[in-house]
Amino acid sequence: LIAKPKYNPFYFGHALTRRHKCILLLGIIAVSTFSCWWIGITERSPSQPKHHKRTKSEGIFGSPSFRLSHLDYASFWHDVPMKPSTTDPAMIHIITEIPQTVTAKMEVSKQRSHNIIAQDMNKDGSPRYHTYGIPFFNYGLIAQTWEDPNLKSTQGLEGDNDPLDVMELGSSILKMGSIT
């Protein structure tokens, strides 16, 4: 099954310019002098990823209008407890912003009320996407944390003024907005 790709930010390779004439995915290459073709198994669905049942989405996924809020917590960042109510002190809550395989750069918005999950934007106002391929991990944050940009490590690194980031390397795709 061969399909000619159209511009769609949900396909890997969306950031390629017209000068690029081939795409390599899963070890399959298809090259044409005038256009790029690929095998159908490399195509990804442009539909919205599943979000947790205790969340509510508004707007169009992949656009500035998209927002995801939680039905039980006013703010993903400030109201979700950092630790679950278990006896293991090493356990923490992870809030999933970007499920595995999703290339749209979603994040908890510090500027919007209730710190909803929203599409991250480039400086020119266009939606931001990962350009390094299809993520093989779930990405999110640890609630009630913050990296102070005024503190520097011994290596000279400083915080980014955001909650602590986390990558979950499990075998399943977590739902956007899930608290794990």
CSV table of C-alpha atoms in Angstrom, one decimal, residues 5 39 53 61 68 71 92 96 106-108 151 154 156-157 166-167 170 172-174 178:
chain,number,residue,atom,x,y,z
A,5,PRO,CA,1.9,12.2,1.9
A,39,ILE,CA,4.7,2.8,2.5
A,53,LYS,CA,-11.7,9.9,31.2
A,61,PHE,CA,-6.0,19.1,18.7
A,68,LEU,CA,-7.3,19.9,28.2
A,71,LEU,CA,-12.4,17.4,36.1
A,92,ILE,CA,5.5,10.2,42.7
A,96,THR,CA,1.2,12.9,31.1
A,106,MET,CA,1.8,19.7,24.4
A,107,GLU,CA,2.6,21.2,27.8
A,108,VAL,CA,1.0,22.5,31.0
A,151,LEU,CA,19.9,28.4,41.0
A,154,THR,CA,28.1,22.9,40.0
A,156,GLY,CA,26.7,25.7,35.5
A,157,LEU,CA,23.2,24.4,34.6
A,166,VAL,CA,9.7,13.3,33.3
A,167,MET,CA,9.9,10.5,30.6
A,170,GLY,CA,6.8,1.9,29.8
A,172,SER,CA,1.9,1.2,27.1
A,173,ILE,CA,0.7,4.5,25.8
A,174,LEU,CA,-0.6,6.6,28.7
A,178,SER,CA,-3.6,10.9,33.1
